[in-house]
Short mmCIF file of C-alpha atoms and ligand atoms in Angstrom, two decimals:
data_model
loop_
_atom_site.label_atom_id
_atom_site.label_comp_id
_atom_site.label_asym_id
_atom_site.label_seq_id
_atom_site.Cartn_x
_atom_site.Cartn_y
_atom_site.Cartn_z
CA UNK A 1 145.24 150.05 133.59
CA UNK A 2 142.12 148.41 134.00
CA UNK A 3 141.78 146.63 137.22
CA UNK A 4 139.53 144.13 135.95
CA UNK A 5 137.71 142.85 132.61
CA UNK A 6 134.75 143.89 134.16
CA UNK A 7 135.78 147.86 134.40
CA UNK A 8 137.08 147.66 131.19
CA UNK A 9 133.68 145.95 129.84
CA UNK A 10 132.05 148.44 131.67
CA UNK A 11 133.67 151.33 130.05
CA UNK A 12 133.68 150.14 126.58
CA UNK A 13 129.84 149.69 127.22
CA UNK A 14 129.57 153.23 127.99
CA UNK A 15 131.50 154.26 125.11
CA UNK A 16 129.21 152.40 122.69
CA UNK A 17 125.79 153.40 124.51
CA UNK A 18 127.57 157.22 123.87
CA UNK A 19 127.99 156.42 120.02
CA UNK A 20 124.63 155.18 119.96
CA UNK A 21 123.06 158.12 121.26
CA UNK A 22 125.24 160.28 119.03
CA UNK A 23 123.95 158.23 116.04
CA UNK A 24 120.39 158.52 117.32
CA UNK A 25 120.41 162.31 117.10
CA UNK A 26 122.98 162.94 114.04
CA UNK A 27 120.13 162.10 111.24
CA UNK A 28 116.45 160.91 110.83
CA UNK A 29 116.20 160.17 107.65
CA UNK A 30 112.74 159.30 105.91
CA UNK A 31 113.58 155.90 104.40
CA UNK A 32 110.47 154.29 102.33
CA UNK A 33 108.19 152.55 104.41
CA UNK A 34 109.71 148.83 105.19
CA UNK A 35 107.82 146.38 107.08
CA UNK A 36 109.61 144.23 109.20
CA UNK A 37 106.95 142.02 109.73
CA UNK A 38 107.00 141.26 105.80
CA UNK A 39 110.61 140.13 105.81
CA UNK A 40 110.77 136.49 104.34
CA UNK A 41 112.55 134.92 107.63
CA UNK A 42 113.22 131.33 108.12
CA UNK A 43 112.64 130.14 110.78
CA UNK A 44 109.70 132.09 111.79
CA UNK A 45 110.88 134.38 114.69
CA UNK A 46 108.90 134.15 117.84
CA UNK A 47 107.58 137.43 117.78
CA UNK A 48 108.44 140.42 115.10
CA UNK A 49 106.90 144.14 115.98
CA UNK A 50 107.51 146.40 112.94
CA UNK A 51 108.09 150.06 113.37
CA UNK A 52 108.15 150.42 109.66
CA UNK A 53 111.32 152.56 109.15
CA UNK A 54 115.13 151.20 108.41
CA UNK A 55 118.36 150.99 109.57
CA UNK A 56 120.59 152.18 106.64
CA UNK A 57 123.10 149.42 106.58
CA UNK A 58 126.20 151.56 104.97
CA UNK A 59 129.96 152.65 104.86
CA UNK A 60 129.63 154.34 107.81
CA UNK A 61 128.12 151.72 109.82
CA UNK A 62 130.54 149.61 112.63
CA UNK A 63 130.24 146.67 114.56
CA UNK A 64 130.84 146.56 118.08
CA UNK A 65 130.56 143.68 120.30
CA UNK A 66 130.67 142.68 124.07
CA UNK A 67 134.41 142.15 124.49
CA UNK A 68 134.63 140.44 127.81
CA UNK A 69 132.07 137.44 126.99
CA UNK A 70 133.40 134.39 125.13
CA UNK A 71 133.05 133.96 121.67
CA UNK A 72 130.91 137.66 121.17
CA UNK A 73 133.76 139.21 119.03
CA UNK A 74 134.08 136.28 116.92
CA UNK A 75 130.35 136.58 116.38
CA UNK A 76 130.90 140.25 114.85
CA UNK A 77 133.77 138.90 112.82
CA UNK A 78 131.51 136.07 111.22
CA UNK A 79 128.90 139.00 110.31
CA UNK A 80 131.63 141.24 108.99
CA UNK A 81 132.76 138.74 106.77
CA UNK A 82 128.96 137.54 105.49
CA UNK A 83 128.59 141.34 105.01
CA UNK A 84 131.47 141.63 102.71
CA UNK A 85 130.33 138.30 100.88
CA UNK A 86 126.75 139.60 100.26
CA UNK A 87 127.12 143.22 99.38
CA UNK A 88 130.92 143.74 99.02
CA UNK A 89 130.71 146.30 102.14
CA UNK A 90 133.66 146.53 104.56
CA UNK A 91 132.61 146.78 108.19
CA UNK A 92 135.11 147.35 111.40
CA UNK A 93 134.36 145.32 114.26
CA UNK A 94 135.16 146.77 117.70
CA UNK A 95 137.56 149.47 115.89
CA UNK A 96 138.60 152.82 117.69
CA UNK A 97 138.90 154.41 114.14
CA UNK A 98 135.38 156.08 114.49
CA UNK A 99 135.35 159.18 113.35
CA UNK A 100 133.48 158.56 109.90
CA UNK A 101 130.89 155.98 112.16
CA UNK A 102 127.47 157.33 111.92
CA UNK A 103 125.73 153.96 112.41
CA UNK A 104 126.35 150.90 114.65
CA UNK A 105 125.62 147.38 115.04
CA UNK A 106 126.25 146.21 118.69
CA UNK A 107 126.15 142.82 119.64
CA UNK A 108 125.95 142.49 123.16
CA UNK A 109 125.94 140.08 125.85
CA UNK A 110 123.07 140.23 128.58
CA UNK A 111 121.96 137.87 131.36
CA UNK A 112 118.61 139.76 131.22
CA UNK A 113 116.68 138.38 128.52
CA UNK A 114 113.89 137.16 130.31
CA UNK A 115 114.52 133.33 129.36
CA UNK A 116 116.66 130.55 130.09
CA UNK A 117 117.14 129.37 126.79
CA UNK A 118 120.80 129.67 125.85
CA UNK A 119 120.05 130.45 122.19
CA UNK A 120 117.87 133.13 122.81
CA UNK A 121 118.07 136.82 121.35
CA UNK A 122 116.34 139.66 120.78
CA UNK A 123 117.17 142.54 118.02
CA UNK A 124 116.16 146.31 118.34
CA UNK A 125 116.55 147.48 115.08
CA UNK A 126 116.39 151.35 114.99
CA UNK A 127 117.15 154.19 112.31
CA UNK A 128 121.01 154.33 113.24
CA UNK A 129 121.36 151.52 115.50
CA UNK A 130 120.90 147.51 115.60
CA UNK A 131 120.85 146.32 119.24
CA UNK A 132 121.01 142.44 119.28
CA UNK A 133 121.12 141.23 122.67
CA UNK A 134 122.01 137.48 123.74
CA UNK A 135 123.02 135.87 126.97
CA UNK A 136 125.55 133.27 124.86
CA UNK A 137 127.82 133.78 121.54
CA UNK A 138 125.43 130.95 120.23
CA UNK A 139 122.36 133.10 120.73
CA UNK A 140 124.46 136.29 119.20
CA UNK A 141 125.05 133.75 116.40
CA UNK A 142 121.45 132.65 115.82
CA UNK A 143 120.65 136.46 115.79
CA UNK A 144 123.16 137.56 113.37
CA UNK A 145 121.26 134.93 110.59
CA UNK A 146 118.51 136.85 111.14
CA UNK A 147 119.96 139.91 110.50
CA UNK A 148 121.96 138.34 107.29
CA UNK A 149 118.23 137.51 106.38
CA UNK A 150 117.14 141.38 106.64
CA UNK A 151 120.06 142.36 104.22
CA UNK A 152 118.38 143.25 100.93
CA UNK A 153 119.90 142.52 97.74
CA UNK A 154 119.69 145.49 96.18
CA UNK A 155 120.90 148.96 97.98
CA UNK A 156 119.26 152.13 98.05
CA UNK A 157 121.15 154.38 96.14
CA UNK A 158 118.75 156.31 94.45
CA UNK A 159 117.95 158.31 97.82
CA UNK A 160 121.69 158.53 99.30
CA UNK A 161 124.97 159.67 97.87
CA UNK A 162 126.29 156.39 98.46
CA UNK A 163 125.08 152.64 98.38
CA UNK A 164 122.51 151.87 101.07
CA UNK A 165 120.98 148.95 102.16
CA UNK A 166 117.81 149.07 104.02
CA UNK A 167 117.02 147.19 107.11
CA UNK A 168 113.40 147.04 108.13
CA UNK A 169 113.17 148.27 111.55
CA UNK A 170 111.37 147.08 114.68
CA UNK A 171 111.85 144.38 117.48
CA UNK A 172 111.91 140.51 117.20
CA UNK A 173 112.19 138.40 120.10
CA UNK A 174 113.20 134.82 119.38
CA UNK A 175 114.28 131.51 120.55
CA UNK A 176 113.80 128.13 119.68
CA UNK A 177 111.33 125.35 120.82
CA UNK A 178 113.35 122.20 120.48
CA UNK A 179 117.22 122.10 121.90
CA UNK A 180 118.32 119.66 119.06
CA UNK A 181 117.91 120.78 115.39
CA UNK A 182 119.98 118.86 113.17
CA UNK A 183 120.76 116.84 109.93
CA UNK A 184 122.37 114.12 108.93
CA UNK A 185 124.91 113.48 106.05
CA UNK A 186 125.75 110.00 105.36
CA UNK A 187 129.53 110.01 104.04
CA UNK A 188 129.59 106.20 104.00
CA UNK A 189 127.44 105.01 101.01
CA UNK A 190 129.20 107.78 99.27
CA UNK A 191 132.49 109.80 100.37
CA UNK A 192 132.15 113.74 100.29
CA UNK A 193 134.99 116.03 100.71
CA UNK A 194 135.63 118.44 103.27
CA UNK A 195 134.82 121.02 101.07
CA UNK A 196 131.38 119.60 100.08
CA UNK A 197 130.59 118.85 104.06
CA UNK A 198 131.52 122.71 104.68
CA UNK A 199 129.10 124.03 102.26
CA UNK A 200 126.28 121.81 103.67
CA UNK A 201 127.37 123.01 107.18
CA UNK A 202 126.97 126.98 105.95
CA UNK A 203 123.74 126.33 104.77
CA UNK A 204 122.51 124.70 107.69
CA UNK A 205 124.01 127.47 109.99
CA UNK A 206 121.95 130.20 107.70
CA UNK A 207 118.58 128.43 108.86
CA UNK A 208 119.87 128.32 112.52
CA UNK A 209 120.81 124.22 112.58
CA UNK A 210 122.99 123.67 115.39
CA UNK A 211 123.60 119.87 114.92
CA UNK A 212 125.30 117.93 112.45
CA UNK A 213 125.44 114.01 112.50
CA UNK A 214 127.89 112.32 110.59
CA UNK A 215 127.14 108.66 109.61
CA UNK A 216 130.89 107.77 109.14
CA UNK A 217 131.03 104.25 108.79
CA UNK A 218 128.68 101.52 106.98
CA UNK A 219 128.94 97.83 104.96
CA UNK A 220 130.41 100.28 102.10
CA UNK A 221 132.83 102.23 103.73
CA UNK A 222 134.58 103.53 106.65
CA UNK A 223 135.41 107.29 106.80
CA UNK A 224 137.39 108.07 109.51
CA UNK A 225 141.12 107.66 110.24
CA UNK A 226 141.45 105.47 113.66
CA UNK A 227 145.21 105.52 114.27
CA UNK A 228 145.31 102.27 116.47
CA UNK A 229 143.55 100.42 113.36
CA UNK A 230 144.89 101.58 110.49
CA UNK A 231 143.49 99.27 107.91
CA UNK A 232 140.10 100.81 108.82
CA UNK A 233 140.74 103.42 106.13
CA UNK A 234 143.55 101.73 104.21
CA UNK A 235 141.33 98.99 103.38
CA UNK A 236 137.64 100.03 104.79
CA UNK A 237 137.91 103.63 103.52
CA UNK A 238 138.54 102.46 99.76
CA UNK A 239 135.25 101.86 98.73
CA UNK A 240 131.51 102.91 98.48
CA UNK A 241 128.36 102.31 96.40
CA UNK A 242 128.78 101.70 92.49
CA UNK A 243 132.28 101.13 93.09
CA UNK A 244 133.97 104.51 93.13
CA UNK A 245 137.10 105.47 94.82
CA UNK A 246 135.40 106.06 98.27
CA UNK A 247 137.67 108.32 100.69
CA UNK A 248 137.80 109.01 104.38
CA UNK A 249 138.71 111.78 106.45
CA UNK A 250 142.19 111.91 108.39
CA UNK A 251 141.96 113.13 112.12
CA UNK A 252 143.23 116.66 111.19
CA UNK A 253 140.27 116.79 108.39
CA UNK A 254 137.93 115.69 111.05
CA UNK A 255 139.12 118.03 113.60
CA UNK A 256 139.24 121.07 110.83
CA UNK A 257 135.32 120.06 110.20
CA UNK A 258 134.31 120.06 113.75
CA UNK A 259 136.13 123.13 114.32
CA UNK A 260 134.62 124.68 111.70
CA UNK A 261 130.71 123.86 112.62
CA UNK A 262 131.77 125.15 115.98
CA UNK A 263 132.52 128.22 114.48
CA UNK A 264 128.98 128.23 113.57
CA UNK A 265 127.69 127.03 116.76
CA UNK A 266 126.94 123.37 115.42
CA UNK A 267 127.90 120.62 117.27
CA UNK A 268 129.12 117.42 114.91
CA UNK A 269 127.58 114.28 116.16
CA UNK A 270 129.78 111.29 115.50
CA UNK A 271 128.18 108.15 114.49
CA UNK A 272 129.84 104.58 114.52
CA UNK A 273 127.50 102.16 112.89
CA UNK A 274 127.15 99.36 114.68
CA UNK A 275 126.90 95.82 115.25
CA UNK A 276 125.32 95.42 111.69
CA UNK A 277 126.21 98.13 108.89
CA UNK A 278 129.61 96.94 109.78
CA UNK A 279 130.99 95.20 106.55
CA UNK A 280 133.28 97.71 105.79
CA UNK A 281 135.29 97.15 109.43
CA UNK A 282 134.98 93.58 109.09
CA UNK A 283 136.15 93.41 105.57
CA UNK A 284 139.20 95.47 106.90
CA UNK A 285 139.60 93.43 110.36
CA UNK A 286 137.83 90.01 109.70
CA UNK A 287 138.55 88.97 113.58
CA UNK A 288 135.38 91.50 114.09
CA UNK A 289 133.02 89.74 111.98
CA UNK A 290 130.12 87.66 113.56
CA UNK A 291 128.21 86.73 110.36
CA UNK A 292 129.77 83.33 109.76
CA UNK A 293 131.40 84.49 106.10
CA UNK A 294 134.27 85.42 104.58
CA UNK A 295 133.92 89.29 104.59
CA UNK A 296 134.79 91.00 100.88
CA UNK A 297 134.19 94.55 100.01
CA UNK A 298 130.67 95.61 99.08
CA UNK A 299 129.11 98.35 96.75
CA UNK A 300 125.70 97.77 96.62
CA UNK A 301 122.58 99.00 98.71
CA UNK A 302 121.31 96.08 100.77
CA UNK A 303 121.12 96.69 104.42
CA UNK A 304 121.11 94.07 107.21
CA UNK A 305 123.53 91.32 106.38
CA UNK A 306 126.43 92.45 108.46
CA UNK A 307 127.53 92.22 112.07
CA UNK A 308 130.11 92.02 114.50
CA UNK A 309 130.96 88.89 116.68
CA UNK A 310 129.31 90.53 119.73
CA UNK A 311 130.49 87.66 122.15
CA UNK A 312 134.49 88.30 121.72
CA UNK A 313 136.62 90.63 123.41
CA UNK A 314 138.45 91.48 120.86
CA UNK A 315 135.44 93.26 119.56
CA UNK A 316 135.13 95.53 122.69
CA UNK A 317 138.92 96.08 122.43
CA UNK A 318 138.43 97.53 119.12
CA UNK A 319 135.19 99.62 119.79
CA UNK A 320 136.98 100.94 122.98
CA UNK A 321 139.72 102.29 120.71
CA UNK A 322 137.57 103.83 118.01
CA UNK A 323 135.34 105.74 120.66
CA UNK A 324 138.46 106.77 122.74
CA UNK A 325 139.89 108.49 119.28
CA UNK A 326 136.87 109.69 118.39
CA UNK A 327 135.74 111.32 121.35
CA UNK A 328 139.05 112.92 121.96
CA UNK A 329 138.24 114.63 118.67
CA UNK A 330 134.73 115.63 119.47
CA UNK A 331 133.82 118.65 121.88
CA UNK A 332 129.94 117.11 121.58
CA UNK A 333 128.65 115.07 124.50
CA UNK A 334 126.84 112.53 122.31
CA UNK A 335 128.30 109.98 120.70
CA UNK A 336 126.01 108.05 118.02
CA UNK A 337 126.54 104.06 118.01
CA UNK A 338 124.06 103.22 115.29
CA UNK A 339 122.25 100.22 116.33
CA UNK A 340 119.97 99.98 113.41
CA UNK A 341 118.82 97.05 110.85
CA UNK A 342 120.88 94.48 112.87
CA UNK A 343 119.24 91.96 111.24
CA UNK A 344 121.61 88.97 111.35
CA UNK A 345 122.35 89.70 114.92
CA UNK A 346 120.71 87.32 117.46
CA UNK A 347 118.23 89.70 119.71
CA UNK A 348 120.05 88.36 122.82
CA UNK A 349 123.51 89.22 121.30
CA UNK A 350 122.30 92.73 120.22
CA UNK A 351 121.16 93.84 123.62
CA UNK A 352 124.03 92.36 125.04
CA UNK A 353 126.29 94.45 122.36
CA UNK A 354 124.60 97.37 123.07
CA UNK A 355 124.61 97.69 127.08
CA UNK A 356 128.41 96.79 126.85
CA UNK A 357 128.89 99.52 123.85
CA UNK A 358 127.05 102.14 126.16
CA UNK A 359 129.31 101.38 129.08
CA UNK A 360 132.14 101.82 126.96
CA UNK A 361 130.99 105.46 125.66
CA UNK A 362 129.81 106.71 128.87
CA UNK A 363 133.63 105.76 129.97
CA UNK A 364 134.73 108.21 127.13
CA UNK A 365 132.65 110.71 128.85
CA UNK A 366 129.93 110.84 126.40
CA UNK A 367 126.22 110.22 126.30
CA UNK A 368 124.90 107.43 124.26
CA UNK A 369 122.42 107.91 120.98
CA UNK A 370 121.32 105.05 119.11
CA UNK A 371 118.64 104.36 116.51
CA UNK A 372 115.45 103.40 118.08
CA UNK A 373 115.88 99.89 117.81
CA UNK A 374 118.40 100.19 121.28
CA UNK A 375 115.42 100.47 123.00
CA UNK A 376 115.69 97.23 123.14
CA UNK A 377 118.17 96.68 125.57
CA UNK A 378 118.49 98.36 129.03
CA UNK A 379 119.55 101.51 128.44
CA UNK A 380 120.70 104.43 130.72
CA UNK A 381 118.27 107.50 131.02
CA UNK A 382 121.31 109.58 130.11
CA UNK A 383 121.12 107.59 126.67
CA UNK A 384 119.17 109.27 123.53
CA UNK A 385 116.73 107.26 120.91
CA UNK A 386 116.72 108.52 117.69
CA UNK A 387 113.19 107.54 116.47
CA UNK A 388 113.25 106.67 112.53
CA UNK A 389 111.07 103.57 112.62
CA UNK A 390 109.41 101.99 115.56
CA UNK A 391 107.37 104.64 117.80
CA UNK A 392 107.09 101.64 120.20
CA UNK A 393 110.79 101.30 120.96
CA UNK A 394 110.85 105.53 121.48
CA UNK A 395 107.84 105.39 123.37
CA UNK A 396 109.64 102.32 125.83
CA UNK A 397 113.18 104.73 125.93
CA UNK A 398 110.87 107.94 127.19
CA UNK A 399 108.96 105.99 130.02
CA UNK A 400 112.93 104.91 130.80
CA UNK A 401 114.04 108.62 130.87
CA UNK A 402 115.63 109.09 127.83
CA UNK A 403 115.47 111.98 125.48
CA UNK A 404 113.71 111.34 121.38
CA UNK A 405 115.27 112.46 118.35
CA UNK A 406 112.72 112.63 116.23
CA UNK A 407 113.26 111.39 112.71
CA UNK A 408 110.23 109.80 111.45
CA UNK A 409 111.66 108.43 107.77
CA UNK A 410 108.20 109.27 105.90
CA UNK A 411 108.28 113.22 107.26
CA UNK A 412 112.27 113.94 107.83
CA UNK A 413 113.92 111.53 105.44
CA UNK A 414 115.81 113.72 102.99
CA UNK A 415 116.54 111.17 100.82
CA UNK A 416 113.12 110.25 100.31
CA UNK A 417 112.32 111.13 96.53
CA UNK A 418 110.18 114.45 95.79
CA UNK A 419 107.41 112.42 93.82
CA UNK A 420 108.12 109.46 91.34
CA UNK A 421 109.68 111.67 88.71
CA UNK A 422 112.34 113.00 91.16
CA UNK A 423 115.83 112.44 90.00
CA UNK A 424 117.39 110.97 93.08
CA UNK A 425 116.48 109.46 96.09
CA UNK A 426 114.48 106.51 97.53
CA UNK A 427 110.72 105.95 98.10
CA UNK A 428 110.58 103.11 100.97
CA UNK A 429 109.36 105.33 103.68
CA UNK A 430 107.20 107.60 101.48
CA UNK A 431 107.55 110.36 98.29
CA UNK A 432 107.81 113.50 100.54
CA UNK A 433 107.00 116.85 98.32
CA UNK A 434 107.91 120.08 99.93
CA UNK A 435 104.38 120.57 101.48
CA UNK A 436 104.35 117.42 103.07
CA UNK A 437 107.63 117.95 104.31
CA UNK A 438 106.52 120.82 106.20
CA UNK A 439 102.78 120.25 106.83
CA UNK A 440 102.78 117.95 110.42
CA UNK A 441 103.37 118.17 113.89
CA UNK A 442 106.93 116.75 115.26
CA UNK A 443 105.17 117.13 118.89
CA UNK A 444 102.39 114.95 118.04
CA UNK A 445 103.81 112.83 115.72
CA UNK A 446 104.25 109.79 118.07
CA UNK A 447 101.03 109.74 120.01
CA UNK A 448 101.47 109.45 123.95
CA UNK A 449 105.25 110.98 123.93
CA UNK A 450 105.40 113.58 126.25
CA UNK A 451 106.74 117.23 124.76
CA UNK A 452 109.47 117.06 127.36
CA UNK A 453 110.77 113.91 126.16
CA UNK A 454 111.65 115.32 122.77
CA UNK A 455 115.20 116.28 122.37
CA UNK A 456 114.73 117.79 119.32
CA UNK A 457 114.51 116.75 115.20
CA UNK A 458 116.68 115.50 112.48
CA UNK A 459 116.72 115.38 109.00
CA UNK A 460 118.88 112.64 108.02
CA UNK A 461 120.41 112.52 104.44
CA UNK A 462 121.44 108.92 103.19
CA UNK A 463 123.75 108.88 100.31
CA UNK A 464 123.06 105.48 98.26
CA UNK A 465 121.74 107.75 95.21
CA UNK A 466 123.84 110.75 95.77
CA UNK A 467 127.55 111.32 95.44
CA UNK A 468 128.58 115.38 95.31
CA UNK A 469 127.47 118.39 96.49
CA UNK A 470 124.74 119.23 93.40
CA UNK A 471 123.01 116.03 94.29
CA UNK A 472 122.94 116.39 98.11
CA UNK A 473 121.57 120.04 97.61
CA UNK A 474 118.92 118.67 95.54
CA UNK A 475 117.58 116.32 97.87
CA UNK A 476 118.44 118.29 101.20
CA UNK A 477 116.97 121.79 99.44
CA UNK A 478 114.41 123.26 99.88
CA UNK A 479 112.90 120.57 102.38
CA UNK A 480 115.87 121.52 105.21
CA UNK A 481 114.87 124.78 105.35
CA UNK A 482 111.20 123.57 106.52
CA UNK A 483 112.29 121.62 109.18
CA UNK A 484 114.55 124.49 110.52
CA UNK A 485 111.34 126.30 110.77
CA UNK A 486 109.37 123.19 112.32
CA UNK A 487 112.29 122.72 114.53
CA UNK A 488 112.61 126.33 115.93
CA UNK A 489 109.24 128.18 115.74
CA UNK A 490 106.18 127.34 118.00
CA UNK A 491 103.66 125.06 116.43
CA UNK A 492 101.04 127.51 116.58
CA UNK A 493 103.20 129.57 113.63
CA UNK A 494 103.72 126.86 111.60
CA UNK A 495 101.71 128.15 108.38
CA UNK A 496 102.23 126.65 105.04
CA UNK A 497 100.98 129.66 102.92
CA UNK A 498 103.23 132.22 104.97
CA UNK A 499 106.41 129.56 104.71
CA UNK A 500 105.73 129.03 101.21
CA UNK A 501 105.95 132.71 100.74
CA UNK A 502 109.09 133.25 102.43
CA UNK A 503 110.83 130.03 100.76
CA UNK A 504 110.19 131.67 97.59
CA UNK A 505 112.07 134.62 98.83
CA UNK A 506 115.36 132.52 99.58
CA UNK A 507 116.59 132.41 95.89
CA UNK A 508 118.62 135.05 96.15
CA UNK A 509 120.66 133.39 98.98
CA UNK A 510 120.49 129.77 97.25
CA UNK A 511 121.79 131.36 93.71
CA UNK A 512 124.06 133.15 95.48
CA UNK A 513 125.85 130.13 97.47
CA UNK A 514 125.38 128.29 94.22
CA UNK A 515 122.61 125.77 95.67
CA UNK A 516 121.08 123.32 93.23
CA UNK A 517 117.86 123.39 95.19
CA UNK A 518 114.96 121.30 93.46
CA UNK A 519 112.54 123.69 91.99
CA UNK A 520 109.38 122.46 93.49
CA UNK A 521 106.58 123.76 91.70
CA UNK A 522 104.80 123.89 94.59
CA UNK A 523 106.60 127.01 95.49
CA UNK A 524 106.31 130.31 93.25
CA UNK A 525 110.18 130.98 93.18
CA UNK A 526 111.10 134.64 92.83
CA UNK A 527 113.60 136.00 90.34
CA UNK A 528 116.00 138.41 91.79
CA UNK A 529 118.78 140.81 90.82
CA UNK A 530 121.85 141.21 92.58
CA UNK A 531 123.69 144.63 93.01
CA UNK A 532 127.17 143.31 93.07
CA UNK A 533 129.15 140.65 91.21
CA UNK A 534 129.01 137.32 92.83
CA UNK A 535 132.43 137.49 94.67
CA UNK A 536 132.67 134.79 96.66
CA UNK A 537 129.51 132.06 97.52
CA UNK A 538 128.08 133.01 100.67
C1 TNX B 1 117.35 102.76 106.55
S1 TNX B 1 117.43 104.81 108.82
C2 TNX B 1 118.52 103.20 106.91
C3 TNX B 1 119.74 103.64 106.43
C4 TNX B 1 119.29 103.55 104.70
C5 TNX B 1 118.14 104.34 104.55
C6 TNX B 1 117.77 104.78 103.51
C7 TNX B 1 117.99 103.96 109.21
C8 TNX B 1 118.88 103.97 110.83
N1 TNX B 1 118.76 102.87 108.59
O1 TNX B 1 120.92 102.67 106.55
O2 TNX B 1 120.51 104.14 104.30
O3 TNX B 1 117.27 103.67 105.21
O4 TNX B 1 116.71 105.39 102.94
#
């Protein structure tokens, strides 16, 4: 019946506008004053203008989305699921059954946001309508996280005949400062199950992260099935720090994780760490080994004793297979080759290795990422260097045109203990209490590094001392929430006093998600109660 998708879209848009207009006219409830500017949003949005009224979210609310633009309907469905899980309210998405609808949430694609940032969004919250404008589905997805954070725990059932959740009205204009906002999980030192990784991804998504870096191999274990080299997981996948059973992801499971992250507009960056940190690979296939010793299983926590034989063709044939198989499952443009702490690889051999592997990564259509040591080699400007301990190498890479991911150990390492009493973690770089994790300037951290060279920020979580979700969460939360703000919010709006108030109010969400966060004494954590029994987490 319709000539084109565009005509269909236009008609749909008109219907929705009509509904908004009707809804606006129907009711002007005098809600109690609710201040959007006081809402405990993390990351703090760029601009918030409160109009001191509220949208009444209830059973007469429906969600509509642009339907001709990729991914918008999925964002609407995601929001509906989260609302269901949070307050047990069922909302239709793009349904025709609209007789009983009085209020709508419209998730709208538009090219006229006034910014090129693909993750930008704008929220207009009025009494009877919420309009979320975004250029891309990723932007819409970030926008609905803001909306989720605005839904109160308790309904306002004293004023209405049925429960209604009041969302403070006003306008939010928002976009991130960094293109890359990441966290890393080391699944090699200890293995984490698919369910555990998904839970971590859920938490990251709520705070608008867009990158999840998986450290998939190290001396203690190889965690990803490679069909052309099966012993990597049959042998190398069976060990972990402390002698536990280890584990690995089948290719199906890895794809499932990548898809799960993609539904949350998070990219998975796979890392195979080499030429050092390769004991598990060399133990599986001794032909790869270059340290002159007979490889055996390793379950300790020392680093720097292993290396591939960087002068052997078999090693590069092996890497070609590994990169090919992983790249084929990986929509991310990046492939991380590690490259850190290769203490027993001769410098010339190391440089030779990095330059050869960069070609392999490129051949499989990916941009290489490596820890800051890779800047010793002549790397391509398309390659990204991840700073952890050597500013001079990050500067060198940036001078040559590379982008830099900031992960300075003393500030962003999630495996650093909070203080000397912390149950888990290490402290070789620093103790990182919650305020110190937040109170620093990423952009000014490396003297002389131009802002344009910064791709973003990543908080790595190494797993020598942790092996399950509860332990992971103790180290990652609440610090990962602060990094989310550092990577998203303009620096002149970073403010510890405001942040710590907003962080204190994350408890309903963290408890609902059953997050074992570290209850830092620096934060006045808020007590809270739920209206509904906790149905499902999140
Ligand atoms: C350094 S950071 C490492 C890891 C360890 C971590 C422990 C980096 C690139 N290498 O191998 O797990 O410290 O904090």
